Amino acid sequence: MNNEEDTPDARRPVGGSDLAQFAKRVSLVVAVVLGVLLILTATQVLLLMFFGILFAVMLCSLSGWVGGKTGLSHKWSLLLVMIGMVALLGGVGMLVAPSVGTQLDELQKTLPESWEKIQERLREHSWGRQTLEAAEGADDYLPGPGTLMERALGIFSSTAGALSGALVVIFLGLCLAIEPGTYTGGLVKLFPMPRRERAREVLAALRETLAKWCLAIGASMAIVGVLTGVGLALLGIPLAFTLGLIAALLAFIPNIGPILAAIPAILLAFSISPTSALHVALLFIGVQTVESYVITPLLERKTVSLPPALTGIVQIALGLSVGMLGVILAAPLTAAGMVLVRKFYVEDALGDRSPAKE
């Protein structure tokens, strides 16, 4: 008896089944590779979509507040919110845009002159000359003031341009805010029937967290801008209003924003005197201290608390992999990620349903 001929492997025809299995495995590998490449190439688009979602959450929160005060429907409340925002931005723009534009032009002309004066003062000392010599050839790491201002004021340049990026965010935010139930309902239907109620709970938690974050960052930006502008004006620093506006806008970016806002102010103050530059640096340190240890804790009691170290890690990771847009959105992405980890992993996977400290 020949046992080799009677085995199932020996009787199975070679070719068809093995080839089909091999084709399936190759197709799976190709699909995974293409998926990863698609995610990597579409990261900027995904971040813009998240920015649009964040804008929609803000609009829905404001319209909900208006609807609660007036009794109007969601769409009418949203319309009032949009009219109010357009009127506010238009009025403020008409009042301050001409002076801000003039001050920005003056700031771009003044900063190079301030940088030259700083270099002249440094050359008066041996340690200053050594510092300048050590900095030669390091332009990629120590960019000039013009480059710093371009990065500080042109934070959307890594996308398809400031205008196109803003239009995408506004259009997507409006579409989502007009009928939020349609999109959340469609997303919930992607989950299995037994998990749909849980998906609704998670989406509601995400919306609440992002709405609280928008409230906190908006209040923080306003306070930082006012404190910085008033402080610079009291110190006699020129272009105080514009520098305060820059500080308010860059307060949107935790950890990195205050540093970027301080650089042009300190350079401008140095053109007056080193003492003025020291006073400006102390002012920014004071404002940042008040924001970190007074304003933020007070806001976190009613909004959302983000671990600074975790936010910094996410900023570094997104900054290296995506660019400035990732750094800008690191904080709200961290807040959303914390909700997903708590709901799906800590509560569902680990079974820990203890109340989380927000």
GROMACS .gro file of C-alpha atoms in nm:
model
  358
    1MET     CA    1   0.000   0.000   0.000
    2ASN     CA    2   0.131   0.342  -0.092
    3ASN     CA    3   0.037   0.574   0.193
    4GLU     CA    4   0.166   0.885   0.017
    5GLU     CA    5  -0.091   0.849  -0.262
    6ASP     CA    6  -0.380   0.806  -0.014
    7THR     CA    7  -0.316   1.122   0.187
    8PRO     CA    8  -0.560   1.415   0.135
    9ASP     CA    9  -0.275   1.650   0.038
   10ALA     CA   10  -0.166   1.408  -0.232
   11ARG     CA   11  -0.518   1.376  -0.375
   12ARG     CA   12  -0.586   1.753  -0.370
   13PRO     CA   13  -0.534   1.914  -0.712
   14VAL     CA   14  -0.244   2.154  -0.718
   15GLY     CA   15  -0.297   2.504  -0.850
   16GLY     CA   16  -0.654   2.637  -0.809
   17SER     CA   17  -0.706   2.658  -0.431
   18ASP     CA   18  -0.348   2.748  -0.344
   19LEU     CA   19  -0.343   3.018  -0.608
   20ALA     CA   20  -0.670   3.166  -0.477
   21GLN     CA   21  -0.535   3.177  -0.120
   22PHE     CA   22  -0.216   3.341  -0.237
   23ALA     CA   23  -0.412   3.598  -0.439
   24LYS     CA   24  -0.624   3.683  -0.134
   25ARG     CA   25  -0.316   3.738   0.082
   26VAL     CA   26  -0.150   3.956  -0.180
   27SER     CA   27  -0.472   4.156  -0.221
   28LEU     CA   28  -0.493   4.208   0.157
   29VAL     CA   29  -0.132   4.330   0.176
   30VAL     CA   30  -0.185   4.564  -0.119
   31ALA     CA   31  -0.505   4.700   0.036
   32VAL     CA   32  -0.331   4.769   0.368
   33VAL     CA   33  -0.039   4.941   0.196
   34LEU     CA   34  -0.270   5.154  -0.018
   35GLY     CA   35  -0.477   5.241   0.290
   36VAL     CA   36  -0.171   5.357   0.481
   37LEU     CA   37  -0.050   5.560   0.182
   38LEU     CA   38  -0.395   5.716   0.145
   39ILE     CA   39  -0.403   5.816   0.510
   40LEU     CA   40  -0.054   5.964   0.492
   41THR     CA   41  -0.127   6.165   0.178
   42ALA     CA   42  -0.473   6.273   0.294
   43THR     CA   43  -0.370   6.379   0.645
   44GLN     CA   44  -0.400   6.749   0.566
   45VAL     CA   45  -0.749   6.694   0.428
   46LEU     CA   46  -0.849   6.491   0.733
   47LEU     CA   47  -0.722   6.765   0.963
   48LEU     CA   48  -0.917   7.027   0.769
   49MET     CA   49  -1.225   6.807   0.805
   50PHE     CA   50  -1.167   6.791   1.180
   51PHE     CA   51  -1.130   7.169   1.184
   52GLY     CA   52  -1.465   7.191   1.007
   53ILE     CA   53  -1.621   6.958   1.265
   54LEU     CA   54  -1.481   7.179   1.541
   55PHE     CA   55  -1.634   7.485   1.375
   56ALA     CA   56  -1.967   7.303   1.344
   57VAL     CA   57  -1.960   7.210   1.713
   58MET     CA   58  -1.901   7.576   1.802
   59LEU     CA   59  -2.190   7.687   1.579
   60CYS     CA   60  -2.424   7.425   1.723
   61SER     CA   61  -2.331   7.522   2.079
   62LEU     CA   62  -2.398   7.890   2.010
   63SER     CA   63  -2.725   7.816   1.831
   64GLY     CA   64  -2.832   7.591   2.119
   65TRP     CA   65  -2.768   7.875   2.363
   66VAL     CA   66  -2.965   8.119   2.142
   67GLY     CA   67  -3.247   7.867   2.103
   68GLY     CA   68  -3.263   7.819   2.480
   69LYS     CA   69  -3.295   8.195   2.533
   70THR     CA   70  -3.537   8.269   2.248
   71GLY     CA   71  -3.728   7.944   2.198
   72LEU     CA   72  -3.644   7.941   1.825
   73SER     CA   73  -3.574   7.626   1.627
   74HIS     CA   74  -3.221   7.509   1.559
   75LYS     CA   75  -3.205   7.644   1.204
   76TRP     CA   76  -3.340   7.987   1.295
   77SER     CA   77  -3.104   8.007   1.592
   78LEU     CA   78  -2.815   7.909   1.366
   79LEU     CA   79  -2.915   8.180   1.120
   80LEU     CA   80  -2.912   8.440   1.399
   81VAL     CA   81  -2.571   8.317   1.512
   82MET     CA   82  -2.430   8.346   1.159
   83ILE     CA   83  -2.575   8.695   1.112
   84GLY     CA   84  -2.430   8.800   1.447
   85MET     CA   85  -2.086   8.658   1.364
   86VAL     CA   86  -2.078   8.825   1.021
   87ALA     CA   87  -2.191   9.157   1.169
   88LEU     CA   88  -1.936   9.136   1.451
   89LEU     CA   89  -1.647   9.041   1.226
   90GLY     CA   90  -1.748   9.297   0.966
   91GLY     CA   91  -1.781   9.576   1.223
   92VAL     CA   92  -1.455   9.493   1.395
   93GLY     CA   93  -1.284   9.456   1.059
   94MET     CA   94  -1.402   9.798   0.941
   95LEU     CA   95  -1.283   9.958   1.265
   96VAL     CA   96  -0.945   9.795   1.314
   97ALA     CA   97  -0.845   9.642   0.978
   98PRO     CA   98  -0.690   9.961   0.835
   99SER     CA   99  -0.481  10.029   1.147
  100VAL     CA  100  -0.387   9.662   1.186
  101GLY     CA  101  -0.278   9.643   0.822
  102THR     CA  102  -0.066   9.954   0.861
  103GLN     CA  103   0.085   9.825   1.184
  104LEU     CA  104   0.163   9.487   1.030
  105ASP     CA  105   0.346   9.655   0.742
  106GLU     CA  106   0.537   9.867   0.990
  107LEU     CA  107   0.611   9.562   1.203
  108GLN     CA  108   0.756   9.372   0.907
  109LYS     CA  109   0.980   9.669   0.830
  110THR     CA  110   1.080   9.731   1.191
  111LEU     CA  111   1.172   9.375   1.290
  112PRO     CA  112   1.471   9.344   1.052
  113GLU     CA  113   1.599   9.678   1.181
  114SER     CA  114   1.557   9.556   1.539
  115TRP     CA  115   1.746   9.240   1.452
  116GLU     CA  116   2.033   9.446   1.311
  117LYS     CA  117   2.045   9.656   1.627
  118ILE     CA  118   2.056   9.342   1.840
  119GLN     CA  119   2.348   9.213   1.635
  120GLU     CA  120   2.530   9.545   1.672
  121ARG     CA  121   2.485   9.537   2.049
  122LEU     CA  122   2.606   9.177   2.063
  123ARG     CA  123   2.919   9.262   1.865
  124GLU     CA  124   3.015   9.509   2.136
  125HIS     CA  125   3.090   9.216   2.370
  126SER     CA  126   3.323   8.921   2.325
  127TRP     CA  127   3.058   8.671   2.430
  128GLY     CA  128   2.816   8.832   2.185
  129ARG     CA  129   3.060   8.799   1.898
  130GLN     CA  130   3.116   8.436   1.988
  131THR     CA  131   2.741   8.378   1.994
  132LEU     CA  132   2.696   8.532   1.650
  133GLU     CA  133   2.986   8.331   1.510
  134ALA     CA  134   2.839   8.011   1.654
  135ALA     CA  135   2.504   8.097   1.495
  136GLU     CA  136   2.648   8.143   1.147
  137GLY     CA  137   2.530   7.876   0.909
  138ALA     CA  138   2.243   7.782   1.143
  139ASP     CA  139   1.969   7.972   0.962
  140ASP     CA  140   1.756   7.659   0.939
  141TYR     CA  141   1.748   7.635   1.317
  142LEU     CA  142   1.761   8.006   1.404
  143PRO     CA  143   1.552   8.179   1.138
  144GLY     CA  144   1.555   8.553   1.108
  145PRO     CA  145   1.273   8.771   1.238
  146GLY     CA  146   1.110   8.793   0.896
  147THR     CA  147   1.082   8.414   0.878
  148LEU     CA  148   0.953   8.399   1.233
  149MET     CA  149   0.679   8.647   1.154
  150GLU     CA  150   0.583   8.455   0.843
  151ARG     CA  151   0.548   8.139   1.052
  152ALA     CA  152   0.360   8.318   1.327
  153LEU     CA  153   0.118   8.500   1.098
  154GLY     CA  154   0.095   8.241   0.818
  155ILE     CA  155   0.017   7.925   1.013
  156PHE     CA  156  -0.208   7.789   0.739
  157SER     CA  157   0.056   7.810   0.467
  158SER     CA  158   0.123   7.434   0.488
  159THR     CA  159  -0.227   7.364   0.354
  160ALA     CA  160  -0.360   7.473   0.015
  161GLY     CA  161  -0.336   7.835   0.131
  162ALA     CA  162  -0.510   8.040   0.397
  163LEU     CA  163  -0.811   8.128   0.185
  164SER     CA  164  -0.883   7.783   0.046
  165GLY     CA  165  -0.831   7.622   0.388
  166ALA     CA  166  -1.065   7.871   0.554
  167LEU     CA  167  -1.330   7.818   0.285
  168VAL     CA  168  -1.315   7.440   0.331
  169VAL     CA  169  -1.351   7.475   0.709
  170ILE     CA  170  -1.640   7.723   0.684
  171PHE     CA  171  -1.826   7.526   0.416
  172LEU     CA  172  -1.791   7.195   0.597
  173GLY     CA  173  -1.879   7.350   0.933
  174LEU     CA  174  -2.196   7.509   0.794
  175CYS     CA  175  -2.306   7.187   0.624
  176LEU     CA  176  -2.261   6.989   0.945
  177ALA     CA  177  -2.419   7.256   1.165
  178ILE     CA  178  -2.735   7.295   0.954
  179GLU     CA  179  -2.839   6.929   0.991
  180PRO     CA  180  -2.617   6.766   1.254
  181GLY     CA  181  -2.866   6.485   1.314
  182THR     CA  182  -2.837   6.364   0.955
  183TYR     CA  183  -2.462   6.313   0.979
  184THR     CA  184  -2.454   6.171   1.330
  185GLY     CA  185  -2.739   5.935   1.242
  186GLY     CA  186  -2.556   5.815   0.931
  187LEU     CA  187  -2.239   5.758   1.132
  188VAL     CA  188  -2.426   5.562   1.399
  189LYS     CA  189  -2.570   5.330   1.133
  190LEU     CA  190  -2.216   5.215   1.049
  191PHE     CA  191  -2.208   5.034   1.385
  192PRO     CA  192  -2.376   4.697   1.455
  193MET     CA  193  -2.728   4.719   1.595
  194PRO     CA  194  -2.632   4.627   1.956
  195ARG     CA  195  -2.362   4.898   1.959
  196ARG     CA  196  -2.557   5.187   1.810
  197GLU     CA  197  -2.685   5.325   2.139
  198ARG     CA  198  -2.332   5.322   2.276
  199ALA     CA  199  -2.211   5.500   1.960
  200ARG     CA  200  -2.469   5.774   2.019
  201GLU     CA  201  -2.343   5.816   2.375
  202VAL     CA  202  -1.982   5.847   2.259
  203LEU     CA  203  -2.072   6.101   1.988
  204ALA     CA  204  -2.264   6.306   2.245
  205ALA     CA  205  -1.964   6.297   2.480
  206LEU     CA  206  -1.734   6.404   2.196
  207ARG     CA  207  -1.958   6.694   2.106
  208GLU     CA  208  -1.981   6.809   2.469
  209THR     CA  209  -1.604   6.787   2.518
  210LEU     CA  210  -1.522   6.979   2.201
  211ALA     CA  211  -1.785   7.243   2.284
  212LYS     CA  212  -1.630   7.293   2.628
  213TRP     CA  213  -1.285   7.314   2.472
  214CYS     CA  214  -1.403   7.584   2.228
  215LEU     CA  215  -1.547   7.782   2.520
  216ALA     CA  216  -1.224   7.751   2.720
  217ILE     CA  217  -0.989   7.841   2.436
  218GLY     CA  218  -1.206   8.135   2.327
  219ALA     CA  219  -1.207   8.284   2.676
  220SER     CA  220  -0.834   8.222   2.715
  221MET     CA  221  -0.753   8.389   2.381
  222ALA     CA  222  -0.957   8.697   2.470
  223ILE     CA  223  -0.797   8.736   2.814
  224VAL     CA  224  -0.443   8.681   2.685
  225GLY     CA  225  -0.493   8.932   2.404
  226VAL     CA  226  -0.628   9.203   2.635
  227LEU     CA  227  -0.362   9.152   2.903
  228THR     CA  228  -0.081   9.151   2.647
  229GLY     CA  229  -0.204   9.453   2.452
  230VAL     CA  230  -0.269   9.662   2.763
  231GLY     CA  231   0.064   9.560   2.917
  232LEU     CA  232   0.261   9.650   2.605
  233ALA     CA  233   0.081   9.984   2.580
  234LEU     CA  234   0.166  10.065   2.943
  235LEU     CA  235   0.529   9.977   2.875
  236GLY     CA  236   0.533  10.221   2.583
  237ILE     CA  237   0.597   9.955   2.318
  238PRO     CA  238   0.482  10.062   1.969
  239LEU     CA  239   0.225   9.855   1.777
  240ALA     CA  240   0.086   9.725   2.107
  241PHE     CA  241  -0.260   9.657   1.963
  242THR     CA  242  -0.129   9.442   1.678
  243LEU     CA  243   0.109   9.254   1.906
  244GLY     CA  244  -0.178   9.188   2.147
  245LEU     CA  245  -0.390   9.061   1.858
  246ILE     CA  246  -0.108   8.828   1.752
  247ALA     CA  247  -0.079   8.701   2.110
  248ALA     CA  248  -0.454   8.635   2.121
  249LEU     CA  249  -0.454   8.441   1.794
  250LEU     CA  250  -0.147   8.236   1.885
  251ALA     CA  251  -0.297   8.152   2.226
  252PHE     CA  252  -0.502   7.900   2.024
  253ILE     CA  253  -0.183   7.691   2.013
  254PRO     CA  254  -0.091   7.568   2.364
  255ASN     CA  255   0.275   7.565   2.474
  256ILE     CA  256   0.416   7.693   2.142
  257GLY     CA  257   0.184   7.987   2.072
  258PRO     CA  258   0.301   8.212   2.360
  259ILE     CA  259   0.665   8.167   2.255
  260LEU     CA  260   0.588   8.262   1.893
  261ALA     CA  261   0.391   8.565   2.013
  262ALA     CA  262   0.671   8.685   2.241
  263ILE     CA  263   0.946   8.681   1.975
  264PRO     CA  264   0.834   8.983   1.763
  265ALA     CA  265   0.742   9.184   2.074
  266ILE     CA  266   1.082   9.127   2.236
  267LEU     CA  267   1.268   9.204   1.914
  268LEU     CA  268   1.073   9.526   1.872
  269ALA     CA  269   1.135   9.626   2.234
  270PHE     CA  270   1.507   9.555   2.197
  271SER     CA  271   1.525   9.827   1.932
  272ILE     CA  272   1.429  10.070   2.210
  273SER     CA  273   1.659   9.936   2.480
  274PRO     CA  274   1.763   9.606   2.638
  275THR     CA  275   1.571   9.710   2.949
  276SER     CA  276   1.250   9.741   2.746
  277ALA     CA  277   1.310   9.397   2.597
  278LEU     CA  278   1.355   9.257   2.948
  279HIS     CA  279   1.031   9.421   3.062
  280VAL     CA  280   0.844   9.277   2.763
  281ALA     CA  281   0.984   8.930   2.829
  282LEU     CA  282   0.873   8.955   3.193
  283LEU     CA  283   0.530   9.071   3.075
  284PHE     CA  284   0.485   8.765   2.853
  285ILE     CA  285   0.609   8.538   3.131
  286GLY     CA  286   0.361   8.701   3.369
  287VAL     CA  287   0.069   8.672   3.127
  288GLN     CA  288   0.154   8.310   3.057
  289THR     CA  289   0.180   8.238   3.430
  290VAL     CA  290  -0.159   8.397   3.496
  291GLU     CA  291  -0.309   8.206   3.201
  292SER     CA  292  -0.161   7.873   3.311
  293TYR     CA  293  -0.215   7.892   3.687
  294VAL     CA  294  -0.521   8.117   3.724
  295ILE     CA  295  -0.728   8.142   3.406
  296THR     CA  296  -0.693   7.782   3.284
  297PRO     CA  297  -0.772   7.618   3.624
  298LEU     CA  298  -1.081   7.838   3.662
  299LEU     CA  299  -1.199   7.749   3.312
  300GLU     CA  300  -1.123   7.378   3.356
  301ARG     CA  301  -1.367   7.359   3.647
  302LYS     CA  302  -1.652   7.408   3.400
  303THR     CA  303  -1.492   7.295   3.075
  304VAL     CA  304  -1.233   7.026   2.999
  305SER     CA  305  -0.891   6.953   3.149
  306LEU     CA  306  -0.603   6.851   2.921
  307PRO     CA  307  -0.273   6.719   3.061
  308PRO     CA  308  -0.006   6.964   2.936
  309ALA     CA  309   0.252   6.688   2.890
  310LEU     CA  310   0.015   6.479   2.678
  311THR     CA  311  -0.080   6.780   2.468
  312GLY     CA  312   0.289   6.860   2.416
  313ILE     CA  313   0.365   6.505   2.303
  314VAL     CA  314   0.078   6.513   2.053
  315GLN     CA  315   0.197   6.853   1.928
  316ILE     CA  316   0.549   6.722   1.868
  317ALA     CA  317   0.424   6.408   1.695
  318LEU     CA  318   0.180   6.593   1.467
  319GLY     CA  319   0.427   6.874   1.404
  320LEU     CA  320   0.693   6.632   1.282
  321SER     CA  321   0.455   6.419   1.076
  322VAL     CA  322   0.203   6.673   0.947
  323GLY     CA  323   0.327   7.026   1.000
  324MET     CA  324   0.187   7.343   1.154
  325LEU     CA  325  -0.176   7.247   1.100
  326GLY     CA  326  -0.121   6.941   1.318
  327VAL     CA  327   0.035   7.157   1.589
  328ILE     CA  328  -0.265   7.391   1.579
  329LEU     CA  329  -0.519   7.111   1.617
  330ALA     CA  330  -0.320   6.904   1.866
  331ALA     CA  331  -0.519   7.023   2.170
  332PRO     CA  332  -0.873   6.949   2.041
  333LEU     CA  333  -0.749   6.621   1.890
  334THR     CA  334  -0.607   6.527   2.230
  335ALA     CA  335  -0.939   6.611   2.396
  336ALA     CA  336  -1.129   6.398   2.144
  337GLY     CA  337  -0.879   6.114   2.176
  338MET     CA  338  -0.914   6.111   2.554
  339VAL     CA  339  -1.291   6.070   2.519
  340LEU     CA  340  -1.254   5.780   2.275
  341VAL     CA  341  -0.995   5.603   2.490
  342ARG     CA  342  -1.205   5.645   2.804
  343LYS     CA  343  -1.529   5.530   2.642
  344PHE     CA  344  -1.415   5.245   2.418
  345TYR     CA  345  -1.111   5.114   2.607
  346VAL     CA  346  -1.137   5.206   2.976
  347GLU     CA  347  -1.513   5.165   3.010
  348ASP     CA  348  -1.600   4.905   2.745
  349ALA     CA  349  -1.283   4.693   2.718
  350LEU     CA  350  -1.162   4.717   3.078
  351GLY     CA  351  -1.505   4.754   3.239
  352ASP     CA  352  -1.402   5.054   3.451
  353ARG     CA  353  -1.713   5.271   3.475
  354SER     CA  354  -1.592   5.494   3.758
  355PRO     CA  355  -1.661   5.866   3.699
  356ALA     CA  356  -1.379   6.034   3.506
  357LYS     CA  357  -1.235   6.362   3.630
  358GLU     CA  358  -1.270   6.608   3.343
   0.00000   0.00000   0.00000
